[in-house]
PDB file of C-alpha atoms in Angstrom:
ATOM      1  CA  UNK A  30      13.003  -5.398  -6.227  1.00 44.00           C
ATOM      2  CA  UNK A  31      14.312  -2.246  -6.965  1.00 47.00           C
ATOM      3  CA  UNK A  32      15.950  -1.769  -3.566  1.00 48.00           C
ATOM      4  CA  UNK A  33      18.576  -4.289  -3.585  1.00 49.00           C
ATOM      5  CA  UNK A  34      17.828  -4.968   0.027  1.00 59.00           C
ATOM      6  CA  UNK A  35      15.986  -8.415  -0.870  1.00 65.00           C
ATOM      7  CA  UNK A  36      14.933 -10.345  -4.237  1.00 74.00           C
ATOM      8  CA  UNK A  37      11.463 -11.823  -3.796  1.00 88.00           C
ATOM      9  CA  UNK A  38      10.729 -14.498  -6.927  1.00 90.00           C
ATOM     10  CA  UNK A  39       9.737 -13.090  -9.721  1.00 93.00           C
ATOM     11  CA  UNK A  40       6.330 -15.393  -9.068  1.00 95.00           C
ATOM     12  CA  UNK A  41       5.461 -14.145  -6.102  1.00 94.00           C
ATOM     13  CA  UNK A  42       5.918 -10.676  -7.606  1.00 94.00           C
ATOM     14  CA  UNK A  43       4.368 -11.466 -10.560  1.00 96.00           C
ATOM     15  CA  UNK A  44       1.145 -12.658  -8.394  1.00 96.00           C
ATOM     16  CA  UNK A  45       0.725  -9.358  -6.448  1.00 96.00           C
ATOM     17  CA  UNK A  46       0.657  -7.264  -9.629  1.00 95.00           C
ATOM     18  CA  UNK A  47      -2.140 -10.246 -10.850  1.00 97.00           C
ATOM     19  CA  UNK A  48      -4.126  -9.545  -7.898  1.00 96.00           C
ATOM     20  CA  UNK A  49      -3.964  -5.947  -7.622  1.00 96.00           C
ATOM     21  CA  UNK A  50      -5.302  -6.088 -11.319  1.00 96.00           C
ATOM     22  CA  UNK A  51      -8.515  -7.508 -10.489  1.00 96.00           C
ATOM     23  CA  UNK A  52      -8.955  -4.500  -8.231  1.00 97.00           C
ATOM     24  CA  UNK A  53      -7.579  -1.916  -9.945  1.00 95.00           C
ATOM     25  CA  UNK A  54     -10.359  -0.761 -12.277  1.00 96.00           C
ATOM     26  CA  UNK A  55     -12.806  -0.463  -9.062  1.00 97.00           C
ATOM     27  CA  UNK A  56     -10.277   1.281  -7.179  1.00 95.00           C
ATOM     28  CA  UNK A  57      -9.257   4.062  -9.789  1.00 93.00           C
ATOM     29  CA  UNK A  58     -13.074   4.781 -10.421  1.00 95.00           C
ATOM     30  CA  UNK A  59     -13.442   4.582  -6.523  1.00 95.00           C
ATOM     31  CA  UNK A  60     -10.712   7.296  -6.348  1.00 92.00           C
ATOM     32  CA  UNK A  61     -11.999   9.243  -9.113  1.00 91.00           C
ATOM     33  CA  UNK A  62     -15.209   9.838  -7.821  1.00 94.00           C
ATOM     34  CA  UNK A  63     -14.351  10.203  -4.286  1.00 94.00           C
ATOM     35  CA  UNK A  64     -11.943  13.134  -5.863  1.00 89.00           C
ATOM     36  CA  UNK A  65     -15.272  14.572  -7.497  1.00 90.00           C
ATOM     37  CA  UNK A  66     -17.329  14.675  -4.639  1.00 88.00           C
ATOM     38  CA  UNK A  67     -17.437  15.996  -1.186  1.00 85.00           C
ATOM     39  CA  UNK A  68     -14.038  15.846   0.799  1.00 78.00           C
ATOM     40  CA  UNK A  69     -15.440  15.381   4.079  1.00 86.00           C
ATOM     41  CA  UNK A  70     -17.758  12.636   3.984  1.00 92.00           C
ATOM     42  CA  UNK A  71     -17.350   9.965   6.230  1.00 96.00           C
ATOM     43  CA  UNK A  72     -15.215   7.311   5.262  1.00 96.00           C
ATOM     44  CA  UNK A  73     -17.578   4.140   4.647  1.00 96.00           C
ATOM     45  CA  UNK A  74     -20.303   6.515   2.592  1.00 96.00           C
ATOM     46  CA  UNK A  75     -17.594   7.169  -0.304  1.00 97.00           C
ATOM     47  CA  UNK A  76     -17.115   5.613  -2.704  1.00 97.00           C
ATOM     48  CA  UNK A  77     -13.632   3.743  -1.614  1.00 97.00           C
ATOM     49  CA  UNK A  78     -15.275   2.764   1.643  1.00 97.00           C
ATOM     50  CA  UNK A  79     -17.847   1.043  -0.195  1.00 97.00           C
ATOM     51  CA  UNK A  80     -15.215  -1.053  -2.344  1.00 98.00           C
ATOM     52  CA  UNK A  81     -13.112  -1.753   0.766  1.00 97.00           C
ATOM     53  CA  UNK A  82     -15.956  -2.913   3.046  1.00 97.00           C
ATOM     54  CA  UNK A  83     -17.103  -5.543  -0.279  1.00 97.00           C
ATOM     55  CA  UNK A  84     -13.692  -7.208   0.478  1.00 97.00           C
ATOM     56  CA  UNK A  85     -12.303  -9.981   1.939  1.00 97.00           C
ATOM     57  CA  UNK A  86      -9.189  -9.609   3.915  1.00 97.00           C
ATOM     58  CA  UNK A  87      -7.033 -11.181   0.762  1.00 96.00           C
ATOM     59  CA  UNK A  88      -8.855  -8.650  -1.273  1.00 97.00           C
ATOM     60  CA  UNK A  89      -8.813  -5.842   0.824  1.00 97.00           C
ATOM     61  CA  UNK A  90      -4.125  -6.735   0.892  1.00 97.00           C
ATOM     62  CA  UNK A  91      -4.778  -6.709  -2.607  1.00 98.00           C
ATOM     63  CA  UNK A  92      -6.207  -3.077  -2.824  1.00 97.00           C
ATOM     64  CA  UNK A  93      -4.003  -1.683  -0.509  1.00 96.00           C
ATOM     65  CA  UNK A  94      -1.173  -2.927  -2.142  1.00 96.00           C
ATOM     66  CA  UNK A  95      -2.721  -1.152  -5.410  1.00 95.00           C
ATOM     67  CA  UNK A  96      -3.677   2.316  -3.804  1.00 93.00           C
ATOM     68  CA  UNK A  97      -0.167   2.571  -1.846  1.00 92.00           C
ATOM     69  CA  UNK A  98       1.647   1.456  -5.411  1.00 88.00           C
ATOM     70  CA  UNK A  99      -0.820   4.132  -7.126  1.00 84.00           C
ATOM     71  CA  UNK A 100      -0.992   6.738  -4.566  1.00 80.00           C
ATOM     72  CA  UNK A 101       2.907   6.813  -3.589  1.00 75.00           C
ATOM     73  CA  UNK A 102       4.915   5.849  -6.815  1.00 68.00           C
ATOM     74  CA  UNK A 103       2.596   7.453  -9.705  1.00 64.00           C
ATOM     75  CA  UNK A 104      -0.288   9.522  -9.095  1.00 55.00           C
ATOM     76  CA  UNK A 105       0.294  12.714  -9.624  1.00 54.00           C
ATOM     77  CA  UNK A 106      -2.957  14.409  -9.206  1.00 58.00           C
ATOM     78  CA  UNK A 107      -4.482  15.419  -5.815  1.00 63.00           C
ATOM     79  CA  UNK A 108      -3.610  12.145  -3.703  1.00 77.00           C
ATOM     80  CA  UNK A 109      -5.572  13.424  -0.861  1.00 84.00           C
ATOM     81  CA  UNK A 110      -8.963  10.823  -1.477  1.00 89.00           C
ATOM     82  CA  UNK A 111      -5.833   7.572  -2.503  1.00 88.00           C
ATOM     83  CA  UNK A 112      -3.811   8.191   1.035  1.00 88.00           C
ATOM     84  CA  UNK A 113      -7.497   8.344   3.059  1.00 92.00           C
ATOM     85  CA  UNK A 114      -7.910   5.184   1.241  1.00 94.00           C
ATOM     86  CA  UNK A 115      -4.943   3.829   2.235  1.00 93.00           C
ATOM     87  CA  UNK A 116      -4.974   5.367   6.279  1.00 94.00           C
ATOM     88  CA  UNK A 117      -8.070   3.722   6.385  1.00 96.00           C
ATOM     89  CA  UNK A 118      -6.587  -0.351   5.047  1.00 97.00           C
ATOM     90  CA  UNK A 119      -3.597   0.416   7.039  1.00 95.00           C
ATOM     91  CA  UNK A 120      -6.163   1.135  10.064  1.00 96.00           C
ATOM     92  CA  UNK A 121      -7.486  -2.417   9.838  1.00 96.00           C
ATOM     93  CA  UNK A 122      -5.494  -5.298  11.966  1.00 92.00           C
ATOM     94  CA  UNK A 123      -5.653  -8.723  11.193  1.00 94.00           C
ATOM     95  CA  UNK A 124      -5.678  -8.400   7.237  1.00 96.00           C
ATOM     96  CA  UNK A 125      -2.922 -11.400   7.419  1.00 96.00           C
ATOM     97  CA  UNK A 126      -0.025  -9.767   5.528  1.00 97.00           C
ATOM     98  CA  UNK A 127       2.392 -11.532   4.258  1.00 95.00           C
ATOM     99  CA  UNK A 128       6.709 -11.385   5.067  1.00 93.00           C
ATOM    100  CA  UNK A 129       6.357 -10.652   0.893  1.00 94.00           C
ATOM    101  CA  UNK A 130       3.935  -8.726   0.698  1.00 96.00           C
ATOM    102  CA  UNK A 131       5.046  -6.085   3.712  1.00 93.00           C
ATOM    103  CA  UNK A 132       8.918  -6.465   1.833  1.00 91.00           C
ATOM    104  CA  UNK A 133       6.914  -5.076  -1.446  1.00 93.00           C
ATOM    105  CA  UNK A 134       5.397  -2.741  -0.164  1.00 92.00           C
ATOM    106  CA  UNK A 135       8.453  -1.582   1.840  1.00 88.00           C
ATOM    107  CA  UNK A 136      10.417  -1.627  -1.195  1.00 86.00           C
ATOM    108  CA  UNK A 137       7.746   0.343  -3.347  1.00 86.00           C
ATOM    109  CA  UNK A 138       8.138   3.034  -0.161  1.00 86.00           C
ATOM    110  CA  UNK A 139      12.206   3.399  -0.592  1.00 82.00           C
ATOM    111  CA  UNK A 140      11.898   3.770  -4.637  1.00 81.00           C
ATOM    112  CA  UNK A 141       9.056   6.572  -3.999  1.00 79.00           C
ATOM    113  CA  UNK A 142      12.295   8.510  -1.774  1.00 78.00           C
ATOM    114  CA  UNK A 143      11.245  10.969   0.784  1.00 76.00           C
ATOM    115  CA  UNK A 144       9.073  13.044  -1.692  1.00 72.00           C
ATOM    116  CA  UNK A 145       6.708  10.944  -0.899  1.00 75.00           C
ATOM    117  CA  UNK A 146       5.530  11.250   2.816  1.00 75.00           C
ATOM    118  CA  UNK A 147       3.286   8.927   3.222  1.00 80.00           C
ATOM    119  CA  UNK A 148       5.016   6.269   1.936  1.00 84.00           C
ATOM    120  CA  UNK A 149       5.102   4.213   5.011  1.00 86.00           C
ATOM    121  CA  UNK A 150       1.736   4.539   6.267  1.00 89.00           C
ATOM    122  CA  UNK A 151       0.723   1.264   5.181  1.00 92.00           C
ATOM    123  CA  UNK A 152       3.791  -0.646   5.245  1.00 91.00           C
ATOM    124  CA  UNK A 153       4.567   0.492   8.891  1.00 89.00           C
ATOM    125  CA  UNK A 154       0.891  -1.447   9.755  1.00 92.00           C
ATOM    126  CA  UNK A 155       1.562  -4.367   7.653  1.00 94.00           C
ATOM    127  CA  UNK A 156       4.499  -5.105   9.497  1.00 90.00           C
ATOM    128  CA  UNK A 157       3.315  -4.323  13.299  1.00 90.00           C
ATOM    129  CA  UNK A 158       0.822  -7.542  11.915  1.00 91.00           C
ATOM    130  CA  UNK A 159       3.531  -9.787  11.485  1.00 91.00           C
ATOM    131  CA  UNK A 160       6.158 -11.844  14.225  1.00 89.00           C
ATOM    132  CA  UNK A 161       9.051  -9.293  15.741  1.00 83.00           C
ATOM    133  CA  UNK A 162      12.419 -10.163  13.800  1.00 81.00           C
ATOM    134  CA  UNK A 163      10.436 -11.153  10.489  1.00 84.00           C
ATOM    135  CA  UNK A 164      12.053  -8.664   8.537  1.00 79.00           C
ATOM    136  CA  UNK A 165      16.125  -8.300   9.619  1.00 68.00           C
ATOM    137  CA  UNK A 166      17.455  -7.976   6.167  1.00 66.00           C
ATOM    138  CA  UNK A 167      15.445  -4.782   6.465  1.00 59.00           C
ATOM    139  CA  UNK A 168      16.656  -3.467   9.891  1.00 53.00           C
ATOM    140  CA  UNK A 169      20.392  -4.097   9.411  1.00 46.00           C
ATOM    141  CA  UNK A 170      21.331  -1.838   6.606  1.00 47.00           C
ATOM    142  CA  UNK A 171      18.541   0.598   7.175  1.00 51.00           C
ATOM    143  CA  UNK A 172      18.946   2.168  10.233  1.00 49.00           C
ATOM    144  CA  UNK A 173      15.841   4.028  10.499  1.00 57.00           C
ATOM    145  CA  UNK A 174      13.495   1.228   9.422  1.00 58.00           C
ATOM    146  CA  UNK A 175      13.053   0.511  13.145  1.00 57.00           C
ATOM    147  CA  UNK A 176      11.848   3.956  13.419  1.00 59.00           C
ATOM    148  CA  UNK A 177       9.555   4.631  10.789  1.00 58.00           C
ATOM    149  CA  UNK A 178       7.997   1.035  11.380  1.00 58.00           C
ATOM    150  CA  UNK A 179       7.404   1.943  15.231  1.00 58.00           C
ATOM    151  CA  UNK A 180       5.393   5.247  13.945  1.00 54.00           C
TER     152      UNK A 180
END
């Protein structure tokens, strides 16, 4: 991790990336159209909505983890359709994130730097899923963390 904060195993690393793969074609063409169409359309009628409500929870981790790694570190288009996307994952409790997986995510948010404003929309739910005091290495050199976590 890029962050310094905490080193999760390569492994485990390597695993996210394998899993956001499988959902990573169907959630760029998800995003694409969405972009091309109407911006107002309810949620679960575009395209995105369809592909997150044909996941499981593990799948549905999985594309959330893509879409916040797409949507905050690299796309540089109109983000608007990748951050409803991701509003709309981080909206949904009991997805059964992972200590790893929120530290990713949280990590992926710090290398983005405050350009990026949404960056903890989805980590800041991940973590209100999982046990108070899961995540100190994150709260004792980052002062704020408690802050942007509580919303």
């Amino acid at each position: 991790m890029r962050s310094g904060r905490i080193r999760l195993d390569r492994a485990v690393v390597q695993g996210f990336y394998d899993r956001m793969r499988v959902v990573a074609s169907a959630a760029y063409g998800a995003i694409e159209r969405d972009r091309a169409e109407d911006p107002g359309r309810p949620f679960v009628e575009t395209a995105c909505g369809r592909l997150a409500s044909s996941l499981d929870p593990a799948g549905l981790r999985a594309l959330g983890m893509w879409a916040h790694h797409w949507c905050v570190r690299f796309y540089d288009d109109d983000t608007r359709v990748g951050v409803r996307l991701v509003r709309q994952i981080a909206g949904r409790s009991g997805l059964g994130w992972t200590p790893d997986e929120v530290r990713w995510l949280l990590d992926q948010s710090y290398a983005a730097g405050p350009a990026a404003a949404h960056r903890f929309i989805l980590p800041r739910a991940a973590a209100a899923e999982l046990p108070p005091g899961t995540l100190p290495e994150w709260g004792d050199d980052v002062p704020e963390l408690p802050r942007l976590l509580a919303g």
